[in-house]
């Protein structure tokens, strides 16, 4: 029993750290103020219309997406729930921090946005070290890809992100050059981060929450 606890503790630490890093990056991209990424636009639009804090909308939306993941029979793990729960209060905390004045110009905003995207990729890498399940949106995309397997995954992703972006824009979220930069830089930075750490995401075997429960019951 004592041998399992440090391993579990380290894995949970990876999840918590990765979630915090990703959330910091998300907030930086939002505060750059030059256009939101698709899911950020969706959550911001809902926040503007409902009056709920942005972080609270992210958390509620995350749990709703997790429910759809389960419906699509995708494996969700303890880390999936932990990241979703942490996203709310951590986002609300970071949203209270103001950017330095010298970053208020367009060039500064681009730097802030790109740094935020890089942080999100670093956070994704760190979270995956825990191997406790994908994030809600990643699992949702995979689930849709399986359901509509006759279509390329890139097309499914484009339709999904295009839909949430359109809804976010209709609800009042800001769309701009930052939207394009977020989408383009996200893919490039993720490849760079994985390459720098010699990390192969396909080799990660995530532990589902039922697997975790069985493991603890067996102790």
mmCIF file of N, CA and C in Angstrom, residues 17-140:
data_model
loop_
_atom_site.group_PDB
_atom_site.id
_atom_site.type_symbol
_atom_site.label_atom_id
_atom_site.label_comp_id
_atom_site.label_asym_id
_atom_site.label_seq_id
_atom_site.Cartn_x
_atom_site.Cartn_y
_atom_site.Cartn_z
ATOM 1 N N UNK A 17 -0.653 20.496 -11.529
ATOM 2 C CA UNK A 17 0.289 21.461 -12.105
ATOM 3 C C UNK A 17 -0.053 21.746 -13.560
ATOM 4 N N UNK A 18 -0.338 20.689 -14.306
ATOM 5 C CA UNK A 18 -0.679 20.873 -15.712
ATOM 6 C C UNK A 18 -1.929 21.694 -15.893
ATOM 7 N N UNK A 19 -2.924 21.440 -15.060
ATOM 8 C CA UNK A 19 -4.168 22.200 -15.140
ATOM 9 C C UNK A 19 -3.931 23.677 -14.838
ATOM 10 N N UNK A 20 -3.107 23.947 -13.841
ATOM 11 C CA UNK A 20 -2.811 25.336 -13.460
ATOM 12 C C UNK A 20 -2.061 26.057 -14.575
ATOM 13 N N UNK A 21 -1.074 25.372 -15.169
ATOM 14 C CA UNK A 21 -0.305 25.972 -16.261
ATOM 15 C C UNK A 21 -1.206 26.240 -17.458
ATOM 16 N N UNK A 22 -2.048 25.270 -17.803
ATOM 17 C CA UNK A 22 -2.970 25.441 -18.941
ATOM 18 C C UNK A 22 -3.940 26.589 -18.703
ATOM 19 N N UNK A 23 -4.456 26.665 -17.487
ATOM 20 C CA UNK A 23 -5.408 27.716 -17.153
ATOM 21 C C UNK A 23 -4.757 29.088 -17.226
ATOM 22 N N UNK A 24 -3.508 29.185 -16.739
ATOM 23 C CA UNK A 24 -2.779 30.456 -16.831
ATOM 24 C C UNK A 24 -2.624 30.859 -18.289
ATOM 25 N N UNK A 25 -2.306 29.891 -19.136
ATOM 26 C CA UNK A 25 -2.168 30.183 -20.564
ATOM 27 C C UNK A 25 -3.471 30.625 -21.196
ATOM 28 N N UNK A 26 -4.565 29.980 -20.809
ATOM 29 C CA UNK A 26 -5.882 30.344 -21.327
ATOM 30 C C UNK A 26 -6.236 31.777 -20.955
ATOM 31 N N UNK A 27 -5.973 32.141 -19.706
ATOM 32 C CA UNK A 27 -6.283 33.499 -19.246
ATOM 33 C C UNK A 27 -5.416 34.526 -19.967
ATOM 34 N N UNK A 28 -4.148 34.191 -20.189
ATOM 35 C CA UNK A 28 -3.267 35.105 -20.921
ATOM 36 C C UNK A 28 -3.804 35.354 -22.334
ATOM 37 N N UNK A 29 -4.265 34.288 -22.989
ATOM 38 C CA UNK A 29 -4.810 34.437 -24.341
ATOM 39 C C UNK A 29 -6.064 35.303 -24.335
ATOM 40 N N UNK A 30 -6.880 35.148 -23.301
ATOM 41 C CA UNK A 30 -8.091 35.962 -23.188
ATOM 42 C C UNK A 30 -7.732 37.422 -22.950
ATOM 43 N N UNK A 31 -6.783 37.663 -22.044
ATOM 44 C CA UNK A 31 -6.424 39.028 -21.689
ATOM 45 C C UNK A 31 -5.637 39.739 -22.789
ATOM 46 N N UNK A 32 -5.117 38.972 -23.746
ATOM 47 C CA UNK A 32 -4.422 39.615 -24.866
ATOM 48 C C UNK A 32 -5.375 40.547 -25.620
ATOM 49 N N UNK A 33 -6.652 40.166 -25.659
ATOM 50 C CA UNK A 33 -7.682 41.056 -26.194
ATOM 51 C C UNK A 33 -7.676 41.251 -27.699
ATOM 52 N N UNK A 34 -7.130 40.283 -28.440
ATOM 53 C CA UNK A 34 -7.113 40.443 -29.900
ATOM 54 C C UNK A 34 -7.867 39.305 -30.598
ATOM 55 N N UNK A 35 -8.736 38.649 -29.857
ATOM 56 C CA UNK A 35 -9.541 37.580 -30.442
ATOM 57 C C UNK A 35 -9.380 36.281 -29.686
ATOM 58 N N UNK A 36 -10.489 35.605 -29.460
ATOM 59 C CA UNK A 36 -10.499 34.399 -28.644
ATOM 60 C C UNK A 36 -10.467 33.131 -29.486
ATOM 61 N N UNK A 37 -9.846 32.096 -28.935
ATOM 62 C CA UNK A 37 -9.865 30.775 -29.556
ATOM 63 C C UNK A 37 -11.305 30.250 -29.508
ATOM 64 N N UNK A 38 -11.644 29.265 -30.339
ATOM 65 C CA UNK A 38 -13.040 28.802 -30.449
ATOM 66 C C UNK A 38 -13.726 28.489 -29.126
ATOM 67 N N UNK A 39 -13.156 27.592 -28.321
ATOM 68 C CA UNK A 39 -13.829 27.234 -27.062
ATOM 69 C C UNK A 39 -13.832 28.393 -26.072
ATOM 70 N N UNK A 40 -12.757 29.188 -26.061
ATOM 71 C CA UNK A 40 -12.726 30.369 -25.190
ATOM 72 C C UNK A 40 -13.834 31.340 -25.577
ATOM 73 N N UNK A 41 -14.054 31.501 -26.870
ATOM 74 C CA UNK A 41 -15.123 32.387 -27.343
ATOM 75 C C UNK A 41 -16.486 31.874 -26.904
ATOM 76 N N UNK A 42 -16.674 30.571 -26.996
ATOM 77 C CA UNK A 42 -17.948 29.985 -26.587
ATOM 78 C C UNK A 42 -18.216 30.239 -25.105
ATOM 79 N N UNK A 43 -17.224 29.944 -24.264
ATOM 80 C CA UNK A 43 -17.405 30.128 -22.824
ATOM 81 C C UNK A 43 -17.553 31.606 -22.461
ATOM 82 N N UNK A 44 -16.798 32.471 -23.144
ATOM 83 C CA UNK A 44 -16.911 33.902 -22.868
ATOM 84 C C UNK A 44 -18.282 34.419 -23.286
ATOM 85 N N UNK A 45 -18.793 33.948 -24.417
ATOM 86 C CA UNK A 45 -20.114 34.361 -24.861
ATOM 87 C C UNK A 45 -21.189 33.972 -23.859
ATOM 88 N N UNK A 46 -21.098 32.754 -23.351
ATOM 89 C CA UNK A 46 -22.064 32.305 -22.337
ATOM 90 C C UNK A 46 -21.925 33.145 -21.074
ATOM 91 N N UNK A 47 -20.682 33.459 -20.699
ATOM 92 C CA UNK A 47 -20.444 34.288 -19.514
ATOM 93 C C UNK A 47 -21.064 35.671 -19.679
ATOM 94 N N UNK A 48 -20.895 36.265 -20.856
ATOM 95 C CA UNK A 48 -21.443 37.603 -21.111
ATOM 96 C C UNK A 48 -22.965 37.605 -21.049
ATOM 97 N N UNK A 49 -23.580 36.538 -21.532
ATOM 98 C CA UNK A 49 -25.046 36.480 -21.587
ATOM 99 C C UNK A 49 -25.680 36.106 -20.250
ATOM 100 N N UNK A 50 -24.979 35.299 -19.464
ATOM 101 C CA UNK A 50 -25.568 34.814 -18.207
ATOM 102 C C UNK A 50 -25.144 35.618 -16.992
ATOM 103 N N UNK A 51 -24.022 36.336 -17.105
ATOM 104 C CA UNK A 51 -23.513 37.075 -15.961
ATOM 105 C C UNK A 51 -22.668 36.230 -15.027
ATOM 106 N N UNK A 52 -22.498 34.972 -15.360
ATOM 107 C CA UNK A 52 -21.646 34.099 -14.557
ATOM 108 C C UNK A 52 -20.181 34.423 -14.818
ATOM 109 N N UNK A 53 -19.331 34.186 -13.826
ATOM 110 C CA UNK A 53 -17.911 34.393 -14.017
ATOM 111 C C UNK A 53 -17.387 33.446 -15.091
ATOM 112 N N UNK A 54 -16.410 33.922 -15.836
ATOM 113 C CA UNK A 54 -15.846 33.143 -16.939
ATOM 114 C C UNK A 54 -15.360 31.771 -16.470
ATOM 115 N N UNK A 55 -14.660 31.756 -15.339
ATOM 116 C CA UNK A 55 -14.158 30.490 -14.812
ATOM 117 C C UNK A 55 -15.270 29.532 -14.438
ATOM 118 N N UNK A 56 -16.351 30.067 -13.893
ATOM 119 C CA UNK A 56 -17.483 29.213 -13.529
ATOM 120 C C UNK A 56 -18.126 28.593 -14.760
ATOM 121 N N UNK A 57 -18.215 29.379 -15.831
ATOM 122 C CA UNK A 57 -18.780 28.860 -17.079
ATOM 123 C C UNK A 57 -17.886 27.756 -17.636
ATOM 124 N N UNK A 58 -16.565 27.957 -17.563
ATOM 125 C CA UNK A 58 -15.630 26.934 -18.029
ATOM 126 C C UNK A 58 -15.821 25.634 -17.246
ATOM 127 N N UNK A 59 -15.955 25.760 -15.945
ATOM 128 C CA UNK A 59 -16.090 24.573 -15.103
ATOM 129 C C UNK A 59 -17.414 23.848 -15.371
ATOM 130 N N UNK A 60 -18.507 24.595 -15.395
ATOM 131 C CA UNK A 60 -19.822 23.985 -15.665
ATOM 132 C C UNK A 60 -19.837 23.355 -17.051
ATOM 133 N N UNK A 61 -19.318 24.097 -18.027
ATOM 134 C CA UNK A 61 -19.256 23.567 -19.380
ATOM 135 C C UNK A 61 -18.398 22.315 -19.458
ATOM 136 N N UNK A 62 -17.304 22.313 -18.708
ATOM 137 C CA UNK A 62 -16.429 21.154 -18.693
ATOM 138 C C UNK A 62 -17.129 19.912 -18.168
ATOM 139 N N UNK A 63 -17.900 20.065 -17.101
ATOM 140 C CA UNK A 63 -18.625 18.920 -16.544
ATOM 141 C C UNK A 63 -19.719 18.438 -17.498
ATOM 142 N N UNK A 64 -20.363 19.371 -18.187
ATOM 143 C CA UNK A 64 -21.372 18.968 -19.171
ATOM 144 C C UNK A 64 -20.735 18.194 -20.321
ATOM 145 N N UNK A 65 -19.553 18.646 -20.747
ATOM 146 C CA UNK A 65 -18.846 17.935 -21.812
ATOM 147 C C UNK A 65 -18.399 16.561 -21.323
ATOM 148 N N UNK A 66 -17.971 16.467 -20.063
ATOM 149 C CA UNK A 66 -17.601 15.161 -19.497
ATOM 150 C C UNK A 66 -18.786 14.197 -19.544
ATOM 151 N N UNK A 67 -19.975 14.711 -19.261
ATOM 152 C CA UNK A 67 -21.171 13.865 -19.325
ATOM 153 C C UNK A 67 -21.383 13.351 -20.750
ATOM 154 N N UNK A 68 -21.133 14.222 -21.732
ATOM 155 C CA UNK A 68 -21.260 13.784 -23.126
ATOM 156 C C UNK A 68 -20.162 12.783 -23.487
ATOM 157 N N UNK A 69 -18.974 12.959 -22.902
ATOM 158 C CA UNK A 69 -17.893 11.994 -23.127
ATOM 159 C C UNK A 69 -18.322 10.599 -22.673
ATOM 160 N N UNK A 70 -18.936 10.552 -21.504
ATOM 161 C CA UNK A 70 -19.415 9.271 -20.983
ATOM 162 C C UNK A 70 -20.465 8.685 -21.925
ATOM 163 N N UNK A 71 -21.351 9.560 -22.426
ATOM 164 C CA UNK A 71 -22.373 9.107 -23.365
ATOM 165 C C UNK A 71 -21.785 8.561 -24.649
ATOM 166 N N UNK A 72 -20.625 9.102 -25.038
ATOM 167 C CA UNK A 72 -19.934 8.625 -26.236
ATOM 168 C C UNK A 72 -19.033 7.435 -25.926
ATOM 169 N N UNK A 73 -19.075 6.981 -24.674
ATOM 170 C CA UNK A 73 -18.309 5.814 -24.209
ATOM 171 C C UNK A 73 -16.804 6.035 -24.289
ATOM 172 N N UNK A 74 -16.397 7.296 -24.058
ATOM 173 C CA UNK A 74 -14.983 7.604 -23.993
ATOM 174 C C UNK A 74 -14.489 7.421 -22.563
ATOM 175 N N UNK A 75 -13.230 7.029 -22.428
ATOM 176 C CA UNK A 75 -12.661 6.808 -21.100
ATOM 177 C C UNK A 75 -12.338 8.156 -20.450
ATOM 178 N N UNK A 76 -12.956 8.426 -19.320
ATOM 179 C CA UNK A 76 -12.631 9.621 -18.544
ATOM 180 C C UNK A 76 -12.022 9.166 -17.223
ATOM 181 N N UNK A 77 -11.045 9.890 -16.775
ATOM 182 C CA UNK A 77 -10.335 9.482 -15.576
ATOM 183 C C UNK A 77 -10.467 10.477 -14.449
ATOM 184 N N UNK A 78 -9.826 10.144 -13.350
ATOM 185 C CA UNK A 78 -9.837 11.024 -12.183
ATOM 186 C C UNK A 78 -9.270 12.392 -12.536
ATOM 187 N N UNK A 79 -8.239 12.382 -13.387
ATOM 188 C CA UNK A 79 -7.635 13.641 -13.802
ATOM 189 C C UNK A 79 -8.581 14.507 -14.615
ATOM 190 N N UNK A 80 -9.451 13.878 -15.388
ATOM 191 C CA UNK A 80 -10.425 14.628 -16.181
ATOM 192 C C UNK A 80 -11.333 15.453 -15.273
ATOM 193 N N UNK A 81 -11.776 14.825 -14.179
ATOM 194 C CA UNK A 81 -12.651 15.521 -13.238
ATOM 195 C C UNK A 81 -11.886 16.564 -12.433
ATOM 196 N N UNK A 82 -10.653 16.233 -12.036
ATOM 197 C CA UNK A 82 -9.863 17.183 -11.257
ATOM 198 C C UNK A 82 -9.558 18.438 -12.067
ATOM 199 N N UNK A 83 -9.142 18.258 -13.329
ATOM 200 C CA UNK A 83 -8.836 19.409 -14.178
ATOM 201 C C UNK A 83 -10.064 20.288 -14.389
ATOM 202 N N UNK A 84 -11.205 19.657 -14.591
ATOM 203 C CA UNK A 84 -12.441 20.403 -14.804
ATOM 204 C C UNK A 84 -12.811 21.207 -13.567
ATOM 205 N N UNK A 85 -12.680 20.583 -12.407
ATOM 206 C CA UNK A 85 -13.016 21.271 -11.162
ATOM 207 C C UNK A 85 -12.050 22.422 -10.895
ATOM 208 N N UNK A 86 -10.752 22.212 -11.146
ATOM 209 C CA UNK A 86 -9.763 23.255 -10.890
ATOM 210 C C UNK A 86 -9.899 24.432 -11.847
ATOM 211 N N UNK A 87 -10.403 24.170 -13.049
ATOM 212 C CA UNK A 87 -10.460 25.220 -14.064
ATOM 213 C C UNK A 87 -11.277 26.421 -13.616
ATOM 214 N N UNK A 88 -12.318 26.191 -12.828
ATOM 215 C CA UNK A 88 -13.178 27.297 -12.402
ATOM 216 C C UNK A 88 -12.500 28.278 -11.472
ATOM 217 N N UNK A 89 -12.148 27.858 -10.243
ATOM 218 C CA UNK A 89 -11.546 28.804 -9.299
ATOM 219 C C UNK A 89 -10.196 29.345 -9.749
ATOM 220 N N UNK A 90 -9.383 28.523 -10.417
ATOM 221 C CA UNK A 90 -8.067 28.995 -10.852
ATOM 222 C C UNK A 90 -8.218 30.058 -11.940
ATOM 223 N N UNK A 91 -9.147 29.855 -12.866
ATOM 224 C CA UNK A 91 -9.394 30.855 -13.910
ATOM 225 C C UNK A 91 -9.882 32.163 -13.300
ATOM 226 N N UNK A 92 -10.821 32.070 -12.396
ATOM 227 C CA UNK A 92 -11.348 33.294 -11.765
ATOM 228 C C UNK A 92 -10.260 34.041 -11.007
ATOM 229 N N UNK A 93 -9.331 33.292 -10.392
ATOM 230 C CA UNK A 93 -8.223 33.923 -9.677
ATOM 231 C C UNK A 93 -7.291 34.642 -10.645
ATOM 232 N N UNK A 94 -6.901 33.963 -11.724
ATOM 233 C CA UNK A 94 -5.978 34.560 -12.690
ATOM 234 C C UNK A 94 -6.608 35.727 -13.440
ATOM 235 N N UNK A 95 -7.924 35.691 -13.637
ATOM 236 C CA UNK A 95 -8.593 36.779 -14.351
ATOM 237 C C UNK A 95 -8.510 38.099 -13.584
ATOM 238 N N UNK A 96 -8.245 38.051 -12.291
ATOM 239 C CA UNK A 96 -8.133 39.266 -11.477
ATOM 240 C C UNK A 96 -6.783 39.963 -11.643
ATOM 241 N N UNK A 97 -5.821 39.263 -12.259
ATOM 242 C CA UNK A 97 -4.476 39.815 -12.428
ATOM 243 C C UNK A 97 -4.431 40.662 -13.703
ATOM 244 N N UNK A 98 -3.981 41.890 -13.563
ATOM 245 C CA UNK A 98 -3.901 42.804 -14.705
ATOM 246 C C UNK A 98 -2.543 42.680 -15.393
ATOM 247 N N UNK A 99 -2.539 42.777 -16.729
ATOM 248 C CA UNK A 99 -1.293 42.737 -17.474
ATOM 249 C C UNK A 99 -0.523 44.045 -17.274
ATOM 250 N N UNK A 100 0.811 43.990 -17.318
ATOM 251 C CA UNK A 100 1.609 45.222 -17.231
ATOM 252 C C UNK A 100 1.252 46.192 -18.351
ATOM 253 N N UNK A 101 1.381 47.479 -18.080
ATOM 254 C CA UNK A 101 0.991 48.511 -19.042
ATOM 255 C C UNK A 101 1.764 48.386 -20.345
ATOM 256 N N UNK A 102 3.059 48.016 -20.269
ATOM 257 C CA UNK A 102 3.875 47.977 -21.487
ATOM 258 C C UNK A 102 3.452 46.863 -22.457
ATOM 259 N N UNK A 103 2.520 45.999 -22.033
ATOM 260 C CA UNK A 103 2.026 44.939 -22.907
ATOM 261 C C UNK A 103 0.671 45.286 -23.529
ATOM 262 N N UNK A 104 0.249 46.536 -23.390
ATOM 263 C CA UNK A 104 -1.082 46.915 -23.856
ATOM 264 C C UNK A 104 -1.157 47.140 -25.368
ATOM 265 N N UNK A 105 -0.036 47.365 -26.033
ATOM 266 C CA UNK A 105 -0.050 47.575 -27.477
ATOM 267 C C UNK A 105 -0.290 46.288 -28.242
ATOM 268 N N UNK A 106 -0.418 46.415 -29.570
ATOM 269 C CA UNK A 106 -0.707 45.238 -30.395
ATOM 270 C C UNK A 106 0.412 44.216 -30.316
ATOM 271 N N UNK A 107 1.670 44.679 -30.434
ATOM 272 C CA UNK A 107 2.801 43.756 -30.374
ATOM 273 C C UNK A 107 2.839 43.038 -29.032
ATOM 274 N N UNK A 108 2.598 43.786 -27.963
ATOM 275 C CA UNK A 108 2.568 43.177 -26.635
ATOM 276 C C UNK A 108 1.448 42.161 -26.507
ATOM 277 N N UNK A 109 0.295 42.491 -27.087
ATOM 278 C CA UNK A 109 -0.846 41.580 -27.025
ATOM 279 C C UNK A 109 -0.557 40.272 -27.756
ATOM 280 N N UNK A 110 0.120 40.376 -28.909
ATOM 281 C CA UNK A 110 0.484 39.172 -29.666
ATOM 282 C C UNK A 110 1.445 38.315 -28.844
ATOM 283 N N UNK A 111 2.415 38.955 -28.198
ATOM 284 C CA UNK A 111 3.366 38.219 -27.357
ATOM 285 C C UNK A 111 2.656 37.520 -26.203
ATOM 286 N N UNK A 112 1.714 38.225 -25.589
ATOM 287 C CA UNK A 112 0.962 37.637 -24.475
ATOM 288 C C UNK A 112 0.148 36.444 -24.962
ATOM 289 N N UNK A 113 -0.516 36.590 -26.101
ATOM 290 C CA UNK A 113 -1.336 35.506 -26.636
ATOM 291 C C UNK A 113 -0.494 34.278 -26.964
ATOM 292 N N UNK A 114 0.628 34.487 -27.670
ATOM 293 C CA UNK A 114 1.476 33.360 -28.055
ATOM 294 C C UNK A 114 2.088 32.684 -26.829
ATOM 295 N N UNK A 115 2.449 33.482 -25.837
ATOM 296 C CA UNK A 115 2.958 32.899 -24.598
ATOM 297 C C UNK A 115 1.875 32.082 -23.916
ATOM 298 N N UNK A 116 0.645 32.602 -23.959
ATOM 299 C CA UNK A 116 -0.475 31.869 -23.379
ATOM 300 C C UNK A 116 -0.716 30.546 -24.082
ATOM 301 N N UNK A 117 -0.631 30.551 -25.411
ATOM 302 C CA UNK A 117 -0.806 29.303 -26.177
ATOM 303 C C UNK A 117 0.298 28.310 -25.816
ATOM 304 N N UNK A 118 1.529 28.808 -25.677
ATOM 305 C CA UNK A 118 2.647 27.940 -25.293
ATOM 306 C C UNK A 118 2.407 27.339 -23.910
ATOM 307 N N UNK A 119 1.918 28.142 -22.987
ATOM 308 C CA UNK A 119 1.605 27.651 -21.644
ATOM 309 C C UNK A 119 0.540 26.552 -21.709
ATOM 310 N N UNK A 120 -0.459 26.735 -22.553
ATOM 311 C CA UNK A 120 -1.501 25.714 -22.676
ATOM 312 C C UNK A 120 -0.919 24.394 -23.173
ATOM 313 N N UNK A 121 0.022 24.469 -24.102
ATOM 314 C CA UNK A 121 0.652 23.257 -24.623
ATOM 315 C C UNK A 121 1.533 22.599 -23.560
ATOM 316 N N UNK A 122 2.272 23.406 -22.809
ATOM 317 C CA UNK A 122 3.088 22.871 -21.721
ATOM 318 C C UNK A 122 2.199 22.225 -20.660
ATOM 319 N N UNK A 123 1.049 22.861 -20.408
ATOM 320 C CA UNK A 123 0.111 22.305 -19.439
ATOM 321 C C UNK A 123 -0.453 20.978 -19.905
ATOM 322 N N UNK A 124 -0.758 20.890 -21.198
ATOM 323 C CA UNK A 124 -1.269 19.636 -21.757
ATOM 324 C C UNK A 124 -0.251 18.518 -21.599
ATOM 325 N N UNK A 125 1.009 18.825 -21.911
ATOM 326 C CA UNK A 125 2.079 17.835 -21.753
ATOM 327 C C UNK A 125 2.197 17.384 -20.290
ATOM 328 N N UNK A 126 2.163 18.347 -19.376
ATOM 329 C CA UNK A 126 2.305 18.021 -17.954
ATOM 330 C C UNK A 126 1.137 17.175 -17.465
ATOM 331 N N UNK A 127 -0.085 17.547 -17.866
ATOM 332 C CA UNK A 127 -1.265 16.774 -17.464
ATOM 333 C C UNK A 127 -1.176 15.333 -17.946
ATOM 334 N N UNK A 128 -0.697 15.139 -19.156
ATOM 335 C CA UNK A 128 -0.653 13.808 -19.728
ATOM 336 C C UNK A 128 0.348 12.910 -19.013
ATOM 337 N N UNK A 129 1.289 13.506 -18.281
ATOM 338 C CA UNK A 129 2.223 12.706 -17.491
ATOM 339 C C UNK A 129 1.488 11.934 -16.402
ATOM 340 N N UNK A 130 0.363 12.475 -15.958
ATOM 341 C CA UNK A 130 -0.411 11.799 -14.920
ATOM 342 C C UNK A 130 -1.161 10.586 -15.428
ATOM 343 N N UNK A 131 -1.438 10.542 -16.724
ATOM 344 C CA UNK A 131 -2.145 9.417 -17.363
ATOM 345 C C UNK A 131 -3.446 9.071 -16.646
ATOM 346 N N UNK A 132 -4.156 10.103 -16.217
ATOM 347 C CA UNK A 132 -5.431 9.908 -15.526
ATOM 348 C C UNK A 132 -6.602 10.395 -16.364
ATOM 349 N N UNK A 133 -6.503 10.289 -17.675
ATOM 350 C CA UNK A 133 -7.613 10.684 -18.531
ATOM 351 C C UNK A 133 -7.352 11.984 -19.279
ATOM 352 N N UNK A 134 -7.936 12.081 -20.471
ATOM 353 C CA UNK A 134 -7.827 13.297 -21.282
ATOM 354 C C UNK A 134 -8.709 14.400 -20.702
ATOM 355 N N UNK A 135 -8.472 15.615 -21.185
ATOM 356 C CA UNK A 135 -9.366 16.699 -20.832
ATOM 357 C C UNK A 135 -10.720 16.491 -21.483
ATOM 358 N N UNK A 136 -11.770 17.119 -20.974
ATOM 359 C CA UNK A 136 -13.131 16.918 -21.492
ATOM 360 C C UNK A 136 -13.261 17.165 -22.983
ATOM 361 N N UNK A 137 -12.669 18.266 -23.476
ATOM 362 C CA UNK A 137 -12.817 18.609 -24.893
ATOM 363 C C UNK A 137 -12.048 17.650 -25.793
ATOM 364 N N UNK A 138 -10.864 17.214 -25.340
ATOM 365 C CA UNK A 138 -10.085 16.261 -26.132
ATOM 366 C C UNK A 138 -10.845 14.940 -26.264
ATOM 367 N N UNK A 139 -11.389 14.465 -25.145
ATOM 368 C CA UNK A 139 -12.150 13.209 -25.179
ATOM 369 C C UNK A 139 -13.401 13.356 -26.042
ATOM 370 N N UNK A 140 -14.026 14.527 -25.990
ATOM 371 C CA UNK A 140 -15.229 14.774 -26.788
ATOM 372 C C UNK A 140 -14.909 14.717 -28.276
#
